[in-house]
Tab-separated table of C-alpha atoms and ligand atoms in Angstrom:
chain	number	residue	atom	x	y	z
A	1	MET	CA	11.936	-52.424	-50.039
A	2	LYS	CA	10.790	-49.086	-51.433
A	3	LYS	CA	7.321	-50.502	-51.803
A	4	LEU	CA	7.294	-51.728	-48.232
A	5	ILE	CA	8.333	-48.278	-46.969
A	6	SER	CA	5.609	-46.703	-49.091
A	7	ILE	CA	3.002	-49.047	-47.643
A	8	ILE	CA	4.165	-48.317	-44.091
A	9	MET	CA	4.127	-44.564	-44.809
A	10	CYS	CA	0.589	-44.803	-46.177
A	11	ALA	CA	-0.513	-46.749	-43.122
A	12	VAL	CA	1.044	-44.147	-40.784
A	13	ILE	CA	-0.554	-41.242	-42.640
A	14	ALA	CA	-3.914	-42.999	-42.638
A	15	ALA	CA	-3.593	-43.686	-38.905
A	16	CYS	CA	-2.740	-40.019	-38.207
A	17	ALA	CA	-5.669	-38.815	-40.248
A	18	ALA	CA	-7.930	-41.236	-38.427
A	19	VAL	CA	-7.216	-39.714	-34.989
A	20	PRO	CA	-9.065	-36.436	-35.504
A	21	ALA	CA	-11.701	-38.210	-37.588
A	22	PHE	CA	-12.345	-40.602	-34.749
A	23	ALA	CA	-12.397	-37.866	-32.116
A	24	ALA	CA	-14.657	-35.718	-34.253
A	25	GLU	CA	-17.326	-38.308	-33.588
A	26	GLY	CA	-18.045	-35.968	-30.716
A	27	CYS	CA	-18.089	-36.012	-26.950
A	28	SER	CA	-21.452	-35.966	-25.219
A	29	CYS	CA	-20.269	-34.705	-21.804
A	30	GLY	CA	-21.664	-31.224	-22.485
A	31	PHE	CA	-18.599	-29.403	-21.139
A	32	SER	CA	-16.150	-28.148	-23.757
A	33	PRO	CA	-12.483	-28.260	-22.720
A	34	ILE	CA	-10.802	-25.375	-20.870
A	35	ILE	CA	-7.539	-23.989	-22.190
A	36	TYR	CA	-5.613	-22.072	-19.552
A	37	VAL	CA	-3.522	-19.306	-21.124
A	38	GLY	CA	-0.790	-18.746	-18.547
A	39	PRO	CA	0.747	-15.557	-17.156
A	40	LEU	CA	4.174	-14.019	-17.726
A	41	GLY	CA	6.860	-16.531	-16.832
A	42	CYS	CA	4.674	-19.566	-17.594
A	43	ALA	CA	7.467	-21.132	-19.640
A	44	GLN	CA	11.051	-21.415	-18.446
A	45	ILE	CA	13.563	-19.445	-20.493
A	46	ILE	CA	16.921	-21.211	-20.466
A	47	ARG	CA	20.382	-20.353	-21.742
A	48	ASP	CA	22.500	-23.238	-23.035
A	49	ALA	CA	19.800	-25.809	-22.266
A	50	GLY	CA	21.094	-29.352	-21.892
A	51	THR	CA	24.708	-28.317	-21.290
A	52	GLU	CA	26.599	-28.002	-18.028
A	53	ASN	CA	26.335	-24.202	-18.312
A	54	GLU	CA	22.537	-24.377	-18.391
A	55	GLN	CA	21.015	-21.324	-16.678
A	56	GLN	CA	17.416	-20.242	-16.178
A	57	LEU	CA	17.108	-16.567	-17.171
A	58	TRP	CA	13.726	-15.743	-15.633
A	59	ASN	CA	12.898	-16.429	-11.998
A	60	ILE	CA	16.668	-16.573	-11.645
A	61	ASP	CA	17.925	-18.816	-8.850
A	62	THR	CA	19.471	-17.150	-5.827
A	63	ASP	CA	22.938	-18.696	-6.314
A	64	PHE	CA	23.282	-17.195	-9.781
A	65	LEU	CA	22.021	-13.845	-8.525
A	66	LEU	CA	24.381	-13.796	-5.569
A	67	ALA	CA	27.386	-14.857	-7.657
A	68	ASN	CA	26.812	-11.928	-10.018
A	69	LEU	CA	26.063	-9.560	-7.167
A	70	GLY	CA	29.340	-10.611	-5.512
A	71	ASP	CA	31.232	-9.529	-8.621
A	72	ALA	CA	29.488	-6.152	-8.745
A	73	LEU	CA	29.341	-5.434	-5.016
A	74	PRO	CA	32.792	-3.802	-4.545
A	75	ASP	CA	32.039	-1.168	-7.206
A	76	ILE	CA	28.453	-0.698	-5.986
A	77	SER	CA	29.640	-0.070	-2.416
A	78	LYS	CA	32.454	2.196	-3.578
A	79	GLY	CA	30.033	4.110	-5.770
A	80	ILE	CA	27.630	4.688	-2.846
A	81	LEU	CA	30.355	5.611	-0.358
A	82	THR	CA	32.153	8.023	-2.677
A	83	ARG	CA	28.871	9.220	-4.211
A	84	ASP	CA	30.287	8.388	-7.626
A	85	ALA	CA	27.089	8.007	-9.663
A	86	ASP	CA	28.970	6.913	-12.818
A	87	LEU	CA	30.738	4.109	-11.015
A	88	LEU	CA	27.568	3.046	-9.222
A	89	GLY	CA	25.449	3.202	-12.370
A	90	THR	CA	27.947	1.223	-14.434
A	91	ALA	CA	28.278	-1.405	-11.695
A	92	LEU	CA	24.496	-1.774	-11.378
A	93	ALA	CA	24.095	-1.939	-15.154
A	94	GLY	CA	26.818	-4.611	-15.300
A	95	PHE	CA	24.957	-6.611	-12.666
A	96	VAL	CA	21.640	-6.408	-14.516
A	97	ASN	CA	23.334	-7.362	-17.792
A	98	ALA	CA	25.116	-10.326	-16.238
A	99	CYS	CA	21.801	-11.637	-14.872
A	100	MET	CA	19.381	-10.738	-17.669
A	101	GLY	CA	21.328	-9.462	-20.684
A	102	ASP	CA	20.788	-12.633	-22.685
A	103	LEU	CA	17.013	-12.148	-22.534
A	104	ALA	CA	17.384	-9.343	-25.103
A	105	LEU	CA	16.053	-9.989	-28.609
A	106	ASP	CA	17.675	-8.807	-31.830
A	107	ASN	CA	16.416	-6.078	-34.190
A	108	GLU	CA	14.072	-8.587	-35.793
A	109	GLY	CA	12.544	-9.427	-32.401
A	110	LYS	CA	14.160	-12.879	-32.335
A	111	SER	CA	15.873	-14.664	-29.459
A	112	LYS	CA	19.556	-15.596	-29.310
A	113	ASP	CA	19.998	-19.164	-30.599
A	114	ASN	CA	21.248	-20.467	-27.252
A	115	VAL	CA	18.334	-18.929	-25.281
A	116	THR	CA	15.308	-21.197	-25.618
A	117	THR	CA	12.087	-22.420	-24.010
A	118	PRO	CA	12.502	-26.218	-24.021
A	119	PHE	CA	9.307	-26.930	-22.081
A	120	ILE	CA	6.551	-25.632	-24.331
A	121	ASN	CA	3.389	-27.671	-23.793
A	122	VAL	CA	1.692	-29.666	-26.516
A	123	PRO	CA	-1.873	-30.873	-25.796
A	124	ALA	CA	-2.005	-34.553	-25.002
A	125	GLY	CA	-4.753	-36.863	-23.789
A	126	ASP	CA	-8.483	-36.227	-23.851
A	127	LYS	CA	-9.063	-35.442	-20.180
A	128	HIS	CA	-11.365	-32.433	-19.863
A	129	GLY	CA	-13.998	-31.081	-17.512
A	130	PRO	CA	-14.536	-28.351	-14.898
A	131	ASP	CA	-11.486	-29.420	-12.867
A	132	SER	CA	-9.093	-29.991	-15.707
A	133	ASP	CA	-7.452	-27.767	-18.297
A	134	TYR	CA	-4.909	-27.752	-21.084
A	135	TYR	CA	-2.102	-25.382	-20.159
A	136	PHE	CA	-0.897	-23.075	-22.928
A	137	ASN	CA	2.513	-21.589	-22.091
A	138	TYR	CA	4.836	-19.361	-24.109
A	139	ASP	CA	8.036	-17.304	-24.141
A	140	PHE	CA	6.771	-13.994	-22.740
A	141	ARG	CA	9.483	-11.980	-24.526
A	142	LEU	CA	8.181	-12.645	-28.022
A	143	ASP	CA	5.555	-11.033	-30.254
A	144	PRO	CA	2.069	-11.878	-28.888
A	145	TYR	CA	0.901	-12.629	-32.452
A	146	GLU	CA	3.419	-15.495	-32.578
A	147	HIS	CA	1.725	-16.963	-29.506
A	148	ALA	CA	-1.679	-16.348	-31.092
A	149	GLU	CA	-0.611	-18.408	-34.092
A	150	ARG	CA	0.520	-21.256	-31.847
A	151	LEU	CA	-2.665	-20.974	-29.771
A	152	HIS	CA	-4.674	-21.403	-32.973
A	153	GLY	CA	-3.030	-24.766	-33.605
A	154	PHE	CA	-3.310	-25.643	-29.910
A	155	ILE	CA	-7.079	-25.028	-29.943
A	156	ALA	CA	-7.496	-27.171	-33.052
A	157	ARG	CA	-5.530	-29.985	-31.438
A	158	VAL	CA	-7.580	-29.810	-28.203
A	159	LYS	CA	-10.819	-29.939	-30.199
A	160	ALA	CA	-9.569	-32.956	-32.111
A	161	LEU	CA	-8.411	-34.736	-28.960
A	162	THR	CA	-11.645	-34.180	-27.041
A	163	GLY	CA	-14.227	-34.334	-29.794
A	164	HIS	CA	-15.672	-30.909	-28.994
A	165	ASN	CA	-16.133	-28.214	-31.595
A	166	SER	CA	-15.477	-25.347	-29.187
A	167	VAL	CA	-13.230	-24.515	-26.225
A	168	LYS	CA	-13.236	-22.189	-23.205
A	169	LEU	CA	-10.309	-19.803	-22.700
A	170	LYS	CA	-9.224	-18.903	-19.183
A	171	CYS	CA	-6.553	-16.210	-19.354
A	172	SER	CA	-4.431	-15.140	-16.435
A	173	SER	CA	-2.606	-11.786	-16.413
A	174	MET	CA	-0.400	-11.718	-19.556
A	175	GLY	CA	-2.637	-14.472	-20.929
A	176	GLY	CA	-4.979	-11.551	-21.746
A	177	VAL	CA	-2.310	-10.137	-24.052
A	178	VAL	CA	-2.161	-13.424	-25.966
A	179	LEU	CA	-5.976	-13.416	-26.087
A	180	SER	CA	-6.017	-9.845	-27.461
A	181	ALA	CA	-3.662	-10.813	-30.288
A	182	TYR	CA	-5.649	-14.013	-30.905
A	183	LEU	CA	-9.051	-12.308	-31.171
A	184	ASP	CA	-7.567	-9.665	-33.444
A	185	LYS	CA	-6.050	-12.224	-35.793
A	186	TYR	CA	-8.497	-15.148	-35.711
A	187	GLY	CA	-11.727	-13.872	-34.149
A	188	TYR	CA	-13.806	-15.848	-31.659
A	189	GLU	CA	-14.976	-18.745	-33.790
A	190	GLY	CA	-14.798	-22.025	-31.888
A	191	ILE	CA	-14.615	-20.270	-28.505
A	192	ASP	CA	-17.696	-20.487	-26.259
A	193	ALA	CA	-16.422	-18.776	-23.094
A	194	ILE	CA	-13.644	-16.351	-22.121
A	195	ILE	CA	-12.380	-15.475	-18.652
A	196	CYS	CA	-9.845	-12.691	-18.144
A	197	ARG	CA	-8.350	-12.826	-14.683
A	198	CYS	CA	-6.327	-9.708	-13.710
A	199	CYS	CA	-5.376	-9.117	-17.355
A	200	PRO	CA	-3.554	-5.939	-18.436
A	201	LEU	CA	-5.887	-5.610	-21.437
A	202	LEU	CA	-5.120	-1.908	-21.808
A	203	GLY	CA	-1.658	-2.213	-20.241
A	204	THR	CA	-0.323	-1.349	-16.824
A	205	ALA	CA	0.988	1.971	-15.559
A	206	VAL	CA	4.130	0.325	-14.152
A	207	ALA	CA	5.280	-0.607	-17.657
A	208	GLY	CA	4.148	2.712	-19.150
A	209	GLU	CA	6.015	4.769	-16.578
A	210	ALA	CA	9.113	2.564	-16.535
A	211	TYR	CA	9.321	2.688	-20.353
A	212	CYS	CA	9.196	6.479	-20.129
A	213	GLY	CA	11.901	6.517	-17.447
A	214	LYS	CA	9.554	7.798	-14.735
A	215	VAL	CA	10.719	6.106	-11.576
A	216	GLU	CA	10.072	7.322	-8.055
A	217	LEU	CA	10.060	5.892	-4.538
A	218	SER	CA	7.228	7.115	-2.338
A	219	SER	CA	7.402	6.366	1.365
A	220	LYS	CA	3.613	6.248	1.774
A	221	ALA	CA	3.305	3.807	-1.112
A	222	LEU	CA	6.170	1.683	0.170
A	223	THR	CA	4.532	1.395	3.598
A	224	ARG	CA	1.147	0.501	2.152
A	225	TYR	CA	2.738	-1.937	-0.276
A	226	GLY	CA	4.337	-3.660	2.694
A	227	GLU	CA	1.063	-3.641	4.632
A	228	ASP	CA	-0.885	-5.128	1.742
A	229	ALA	CA	1.743	-7.761	1.024
A	230	ILE	CA	2.123	-8.917	4.648
A	231	PRO	CA	-1.070	-10.983	4.789
A	232	TYR	CA	0.285	-13.001	1.871
A	233	LEU	CA	3.608	-13.857	3.498
A	234	GLU	CA	3.969	-17.554	4.144
A	235	THR	CA	4.998	-17.345	7.747
A	236	GLY	CA	3.587	-20.710	8.734
A	237	PHE	CA	3.330	-21.139	12.496
A	238	ALA	CA	1.465	-18.413	14.366
A	239	ASP	CA	0.671	-16.557	11.130
A	240	ASP	CA	-1.494	-13.932	12.671
A	241	PHE	CA	0.965	-12.979	15.349
A	242	ILE	CA	3.874	-12.538	12.951
A	243	GLU	CA	1.748	-10.717	10.379
A	244	GLY	CA	0.293	-8.419	12.992
A	245	THR	CA	3.681	-7.595	14.425
A	246	LEU	CA	5.174	-6.854	11.005
A	247	TYR	CA	2.177	-4.700	10.264
A	248	ALA	CA	2.687	-2.722	13.449
A	249	LEU	CA	6.426	-2.487	12.860
A	250	LEU	CA	5.887	-0.938	9.426
A	251	ASP	CA	3.670	1.747	10.926
A	252	VAL	CA	6.242	2.430	13.634
A	253	LEU	CA	9.047	2.691	11.068
A	254	LYS	CA	6.903	5.019	8.996
A	255	GLY	CA	6.115	7.135	12.053
A	256	ALA	CA	9.773	7.313	13.022
A	257	GLY	CA	10.723	8.583	9.569
A	258	VAL	CA	12.901	5.561	8.802
A	259	ILE	CA	11.038	4.671	5.640
A	260	ASP	CA	11.161	8.272	4.442
A	261	GLY	CA	14.919	8.156	4.979
A	262	ILE	CA	15.269	4.956	2.996
A	263	CYS	CA	13.180	6.423	0.214
A	264	ALA	CA	15.131	9.663	0.123
A	265	LEU	CA	18.353	7.682	-0.199
A	266	GLY	CA	16.764	5.453	-2.817
A	267	ASP	CA	15.537	8.452	-4.751
A	268	LYS	CA	18.986	10.053	-4.773
A	269	ILE	CA	20.607	6.861	-5.978
A	270	ILE	CA	17.966	6.322	-8.620
A	271	LYS	CA	18.330	9.863	-9.907
A	272	ALA	CA	22.129	9.803	-9.889
A	273	ALA	CA	22.807	6.369	-11.332
A	274	GLY	CA	19.476	5.687	-13.017
A	275	ASP	CA	20.326	7.265	-16.357
A	276	ARG	CA	23.290	4.973	-16.707
A	277	VAL	CA	21.327	1.859	-15.718
A	278	PHE	CA	18.655	2.750	-18.283
A	279	GLU	CA	21.236	3.461	-21.018
A	280	GLN	CA	23.416	0.441	-20.446
A	281	ALA	CA	20.988	-2.215	-19.260
A	282	LEU	CA	17.251	-1.559	-19.138
A	283	ILE	CA	16.850	-0.052	-22.617
A	284	PRO	CA	19.101	-2.612	-24.381
A	285	ILE	CA	17.281	-5.495	-22.674
A	286	PHE	CA	13.633	-4.531	-22.108
A	287	GLY	CA	13.419	-2.206	-25.109
A	288	THR	CA	13.795	-5.287	-27.340
A	289	LEU	CA	10.964	-7.379	-25.886
A	290	PRO	CA	7.652	-7.039	-27.795
A	291	GLY	CA	5.979	-9.047	-25.023
A	292	ILE	CA	6.771	-6.403	-22.409
A	293	TRP	CA	5.956	-3.618	-24.863
A	294	SER	CA	2.418	-5.031	-24.897
A	295	PHE	CA	2.014	-3.781	-21.298
A	296	VAL	CA	2.562	-0.127	-22.246
A	297	PRO	CA	-0.813	1.700	-22.158
A	298	GLY	CA	-1.771	3.806	-25.163
A	299	GLU	CA	-1.222	7.154	-23.500
A	300	TYR	CA	2.446	6.319	-22.771
A	301	PHE	CA	3.297	4.671	-26.070
A	302	ASP	CA	4.694	7.553	-28.164
A	303	GLU	CA	6.906	8.792	-25.362
A	304	ALA	CA	8.059	5.229	-24.607
A	305	VAL	CA	9.061	4.666	-28.253
A	306	LYS	CA	11.387	7.679	-27.963
A	307	PHE	CA	12.684	6.946	-24.480
A	308	MET	CA	13.342	3.243	-25.138
A	309	LYS	CA	14.984	4.099	-28.502
A	310	LEU	CA	12.839	1.641	-30.469
A	311	PRO	CA	14.363	1.240	-33.967
A	312	SER	CA	12.342	3.179	-36.566
A	313	GLU	CA	12.041	0.140	-38.862
A	314	GLY	CA	12.676	-3.601	-38.986
A	315	GLY	CA	11.052	-6.675	-37.497
A	316	LEU	CA	11.212	-5.573	-33.870
A	317	HIS	CA	9.643	-2.193	-34.685
A	318	ASP	CA	6.875	-3.856	-36.700
A	319	LYS	CA	6.056	-6.365	-33.952
A	320	VAL	CA	5.878	-3.702	-31.251
A	321	PHE	CA	3.610	-1.553	-33.423
A	322	ALA	CA	1.435	-4.454	-34.587
A	323	TYR	CA	0.279	-5.212	-31.041
A	324	ARG	CA	-1.160	-1.699	-30.728
A	325	ASN	CA	-3.981	-2.911	-33.008
A	326	ALA	CA	-4.744	-5.843	-30.715
A	327	MET	CA	-4.934	-3.491	-27.734
A	328	ALA	CA	-6.948	-0.858	-29.575
A	329	ASN	CA	-9.462	-3.476	-30.763
A	330	ILE	CA	-9.832	-5.655	-27.663
A	331	ALA	CA	-12.974	-3.911	-26.360
A	332	ASP	CA	-14.677	-4.166	-29.772
A	333	ASN	CA	-13.518	-7.754	-30.284
A	334	LEU	CA	-14.880	-8.856	-26.902
A	335	THR	CA	-18.118	-6.955	-27.493
A	336	ALA	CA	-18.609	-8.690	-30.853
A	337	ALA	CA	-17.944	-12.075	-29.241
A	338	ARG	CA	-20.420	-11.387	-26.440
A	339	ASN	CA	-23.099	-10.168	-28.845
A	340	ASP	CA	-22.716	-13.473	-30.638
A	341	GLY	CA	-23.279	-15.529	-27.486
A	342	VAL	CA	-19.742	-16.083	-26.158
A	343	LYS	CA	-19.861	-16.076	-22.336
A	344	ILE	CA	-17.356	-13.590	-20.970
A	345	CYS	CA	-16.153	-12.676	-17.490
A	346	LEU	CA	-13.585	-9.943	-16.884
A	347	ILE	CA	-12.456	-9.872	-13.281
A	348	CYS	CA	-9.914	-7.602	-11.649
A	349	GLY	CA	-8.643	-6.581	-8.225
A	350	TYR	CA	-8.781	-3.108	-6.683
A	351	ASP	CA	-7.676	-1.176	-3.620
A	352	VAL	CA	-4.333	-2.959	-3.287
A	353	GLN	CA	-1.300	-0.667	-3.069
A	354	ARG	CA	0.729	-1.035	-6.254
A	355	THR	CA	4.473	-1.310	-6.788
A	356	PRO	CA	5.858	1.795	-5.113
A	357	LEU	CA	8.460	2.485	-7.798
A	358	VAL	CA	6.443	4.580	-10.200
A	359	THR	CA	5.048	8.090	-9.990
A	360	LEU	CA	1.510	6.832	-10.518
A	361	TRP	CA	1.472	4.827	-7.290
A	362	LYS	CA	-1.932	6.232	-6.317
A	363	SER	CA	-3.668	4.449	-9.169
A	364	THR	CA	-5.870	1.716	-7.656
A	365	SER	CA	-4.839	-1.771	-8.739
A	366	ASP	CA	-4.357	-5.402	-7.736
A	367	GLY	CA	-0.776	-4.485	-6.846
A	368	THR	CA	0.405	-4.998	-10.437
A	369	VAL	CA	-2.297	-4.181	-12.991
A	370	ASP	CA	-4.325	-0.975	-12.719
A	371	THR	CA	-8.032	-1.583	-12.228
A	372	LYS	CA	-8.931	0.915	-14.967
A	373	TYR	CA	-6.837	-0.990	-17.537
A	374	ALA	CA	-7.894	-4.507	-16.518
A	375	SER	CA	-11.584	-3.512	-16.508
A	376	LEU	CA	-11.488	-1.784	-19.909
A	377	GLY	CA	-12.190	1.658	-18.560
A	378	ALA	CA	-13.655	1.809	-15.034
A	379	THR	CA	-13.517	5.211	-13.350
A	380	CYS	CA	-11.630	4.723	-10.086
A	381	GLY	CA	-10.814	6.696	-6.957
A	382	ASP	CA	-7.185	6.760	-5.805
A	383	VAL	CA	-6.129	3.623	-3.945
A	384	LYS	CA	-7.737	3.539	-0.458
A	385	GLU	CA	-9.938	6.532	-1.404
A	386	PRO	CA	-13.503	6.891	-2.690
A	387	LEU	CA	-14.243	8.735	-5.918
A	388	ALA	CA	-14.378	12.520	-5.532
A	389	ASP	CA	-17.674	13.952	-4.183
A	390	GLU	CA	-18.005	16.040	-7.320
A	391	TYR	CA	-17.935	12.915	-9.489
A	392	LEU	CA	-20.312	10.988	-7.246
A	393	ASN	CA	-22.811	13.848	-7.139
A	394	SER	CA	-22.760	14.193	-10.911
A	395	LEU	CA	-23.617	10.513	-11.452
A	396	ASN	CA	-27.203	10.076	-12.628
A	397	ASN	CA	-27.141	6.308	-12.874
A	398	LYS	CA	-25.522	4.555	-9.908
A	399	GLU	CA	-26.292	1.032	-11.112
A	400	TYR	CA	-22.612	0.224	-11.610
A	401	LEU	CA	-21.204	2.209	-8.682
A	402	SER	CA	-19.411	0.156	-6.024
A	403	PRO	CA	-21.023	0.167	-2.538
A	404	ASP	CA	-17.782	1.653	-1.154
A	405	ASN	CA	-17.930	4.477	-3.763
A	406	MET	CA	-14.442	3.569	-5.011
A	407	ILE	CA	-15.271	2.310	-8.537
A	408	ASP	CA	-17.764	3.314	-11.197
A	409	ALA	CA	-18.019	0.580	-13.809
A	410	SER	CA	-20.480	2.444	-16.032
A	411	THR	CA	-17.537	3.761	-18.061
A	412	CYS	CA	-16.255	0.213	-18.791
A	413	ALA	CA	-16.534	-1.235	-22.281
A	414	LEU	CA	-18.582	-4.164	-20.919
A	415	PRO	CA	-19.868	-3.187	-17.454
A	416	GLU	CA	-22.448	-5.979	-17.346
A	417	ILE	CA	-19.768	-8.704	-17.384
A	418	THR	CA	-16.956	-7.019	-15.425
A	419	TRP	CA	-16.374	-8.015	-11.786
A	420	PHE	CA	-14.206	-6.253	-9.192
A	421	VAL	CA	-12.614	-7.788	-6.107
A	422	ARG	CA	-11.450	-5.460	-3.327
A	423	GLY	CA	-8.134	-6.405	-1.765
A	424	TRP	CA	-7.441	-9.177	-4.286
A	425	LEU	CA	-3.702	-9.356	-4.876
A	426	HIS	CA	-2.757	-9.940	-8.521
A	427	CYS	CA	-3.783	-13.456	-9.574
A	428	ASN	CA	-3.798	-14.820	-6.024
A	429	ALA	CA	-5.584	-18.183	-5.935
A	430	ASN	CA	-8.997	-17.933	-4.256
A	431	ALA	CA	-11.506	-20.774	-4.091
A	432	GLY	CA	-14.444	-18.329	-4.061
A	433	ILE	CA	-13.347	-16.798	-7.360
A	434	ASP	CA	-12.842	-20.270	-8.841
A	435	GLU	CA	-16.454	-21.016	-7.901
A	436	LEU	CA	-17.546	-17.970	-9.899
A	437	PHE	CA	-15.515	-19.218	-12.884
A	438	ASN	CA	-17.285	-22.539	-12.692
A	439	LEU	CA	-20.652	-20.758	-12.789
A	440	VAL	CA	-19.496	-18.718	-15.787
A	441	PHE	CA	-18.593	-21.934	-17.593
A	442	THR	CA	-21.774	-23.828	-16.746
A	443	SER	CA	-24.538	-21.177	-16.745
A	444	GLU	CA	-26.712	-20.179	-19.659
A	445	GLU	CA	-26.575	-16.501	-18.827
A	446	VAL	CA	-23.495	-14.694	-17.499
A	447	THR	CA	-23.817	-11.143	-16.160
A	448	VAL	CA	-22.965	-9.393	-12.910
A	449	SER	CA	-26.571	-9.888	-11.821
A	450	SER	CA	-26.776	-13.593	-12.733
A	451	PHE	CA	-25.372	-15.039	-9.495
A	452	GLU	CA	-26.673	-13.987	-6.104
A	453	LYS	CA	-23.461	-15.000	-4.371
A	454	PHE	CA	-21.275	-13.084	-6.822
A	455	PRO	CA	-22.493	-9.528	-7.431
A	456	GLN	CA	-20.279	-7.090	-9.350
A	457	TYR	CA	-18.314	-5.977	-6.289
A	458	LEU	CA	-16.670	-8.595	-4.105
A	459	GLU	CA	-14.124	-8.553	-1.321
A	460	ALA	CA	-11.358	-11.149	-1.101
A	461	ASP	CA	-10.997	-12.923	2.221
A	462	ASP	CA	-7.761	-14.841	1.921
A	463	ASP	CA	-7.895	-16.352	5.387
A	464	ALA	CA	-11.176	-18.052	4.565
A	465	ASP	CA	-10.147	-18.561	0.912
A	466	THR	CA	-13.367	-17.010	-0.341
A	467	VAL	CA	-14.999	-13.778	-1.459
A	468	TYR	CA	-18.078	-11.987	-0.178
A	469	PRO	CA	-20.089	-9.034	-1.476
A	470	VAL	CA	-18.774	-5.559	-0.730
A	471	GLU	CA	-21.256	-3.804	1.527
A	472	GLY	CA	-19.610	-0.485	2.250
A	473	ALA	CA	-16.282	1.218	2.831
A	474	PRO	CA	-13.553	-0.961	4.356
A	475	ASP	CA	-14.116	-0.904	8.103
A	476	ALA	CA	-11.556	-2.249	10.552
A	477	PHE	CA	-14.138	-2.773	13.316
A	478	ASN	CA	-16.445	-4.849	11.146
A	479	SER	CA	-13.521	-6.933	9.882
A	480	LEU	CA	-12.512	-7.647	13.484
A	481	LYS	CA	-16.077	-8.487	14.480
A	482	GLU	CA	-16.584	-10.858	11.567
A	483	HIS	CA	-13.084	-12.328	11.496
A	484	PRO	CA	-11.535	-12.003	14.937
A	485	SER	CA	-7.780	-12.438	14.553
A	486	TYR	CA	-4.668	-10.795	15.921
A	487	LEU	CA	-4.017	-9.155	12.537
A	488	ASN	CA	-7.485	-7.629	12.411
A	489	PHE	CA	-7.114	-6.534	16.026
A	490	ILE	CA	-3.888	-4.658	15.174
A	491	ARG	CA	-5.565	-3.138	12.113
A	492	PHE	CA	-8.486	-2.030	14.259
A	493	LEU	CA	-6.132	-0.540	16.865
A	494	PHE	CA	-4.283	1.436	14.243
A	495	SER	CA	-7.475	2.670	12.654
A	496	ILE	CA	-8.415	4.192	16.024
A	497	VAL	CA	-4.961	5.729	16.518
A	498	LYS	CA	-5.129	7.175	13.010
A	499	LYS	CA	-8.606	8.600	13.653
A	500	ILE	CA	-7.483	10.273	16.885
A	501	LEU	CA	-4.340	11.664	15.250
A	502	SER	CA	-6.344	13.011	12.343
A	503	LEU	CA	-8.493	15.010	14.826
A	504	PHE	CA	-5.393	16.823	16.035
A	505	PHE	CA	-3.411	17.130	12.804
A	506	LYS	CA	-5.881	18.132	10.139
B	1	ZN	ZN1	-16.572	-33.710	-23.378
């Protein structure tokens, strides 16, 4: 019997070993497989998976949210009505903890045993090509180096399955964080192309400011945030009409001072109860997540360590600090890869109003990630504004200056392979941009001057699901002429009203 088992074991081991050996024969298709490194939230995080109490802890469902809000609502209302900031703050903190408290990691940076990611992908099958990818997902809370280690095995498995000796990495948003840790730990061997799509490679100001407790509501930013988000609402029937009306309504509300009122109230509440919410909920939860720490830009880091009360030693401390190397080295690591023939495309959005909750709301971005951080160092005008005249006049070389004077890419780490898309909302799907990615993957040479259709500065047209070259400053009349729609008509109308008003109220 023992002998029989031994023989079977040997046969199984031999069969397993034969799989990669067989695949390593090689594939002659000429297109190495794409691995898609997903964004934050790419893997479901579940508490008590497989039991009747099972609950998703990220992208929480509305029922769970409402049930917890119901419990907290009496104290929240009482706190607002009686202006009792302690009561309000404690109630809000209780609500946040009930919804998200179990996301917190321990002092070693490890998850609670009953909070897991049961649906982590393992590569299977040998299907590969321009329209197919292997999806790498991960628990966004954890140390990016842990993901890097898994990605290393994932890449090896994909190579074995497909019979290619290299892969292409397409990273979306937080996928760039995983890439940064990967390049720092393993280098670029076995990778022939890298795309970073809206990646917070040097962080994002939202995280930096939030981790330093700098929170502010600005009415101008809130209005613009609404305006920029409206075109992306899925309103279905009569899209243009509904979008246009909402757009107009926002401007009316702004004009009537309603939004300022809401913001003033919001600001008071935030100031009064905010300390308590930070103390009792945000710091104990988000302060323990190395994954979110990876979004804190360098210039905020020291202050954030103090504000978020990061332990001065232990596993969590070490993980949070370790990622600083990945971030500090990403520009050099990508440069080395490019110099050695790896095709690279960094692409980021600009001129979208960002989350209005932070003091740095003027920083131009794709709504989430600042353009300067995603592009590894572009010099940018404030959102909706060109660079200052003084800066423009002092520029000797305008090769990398955007036609609308909003971005100067000459200060980027890799200006020759960094693209910018005006009005592109964070990671929004766009067939035109996908076409560029395909060219990146299939062309011998990849630079911002390689493809006539895709110069360095592009504008996203979501209605037509494409991009076109930026020719000058955003102009409502031209947009209306080229894309006649109710929305563009309303935009045009308001641009005239604004121009007239600005003549009188300078
Ligand atoms: Zn192949």
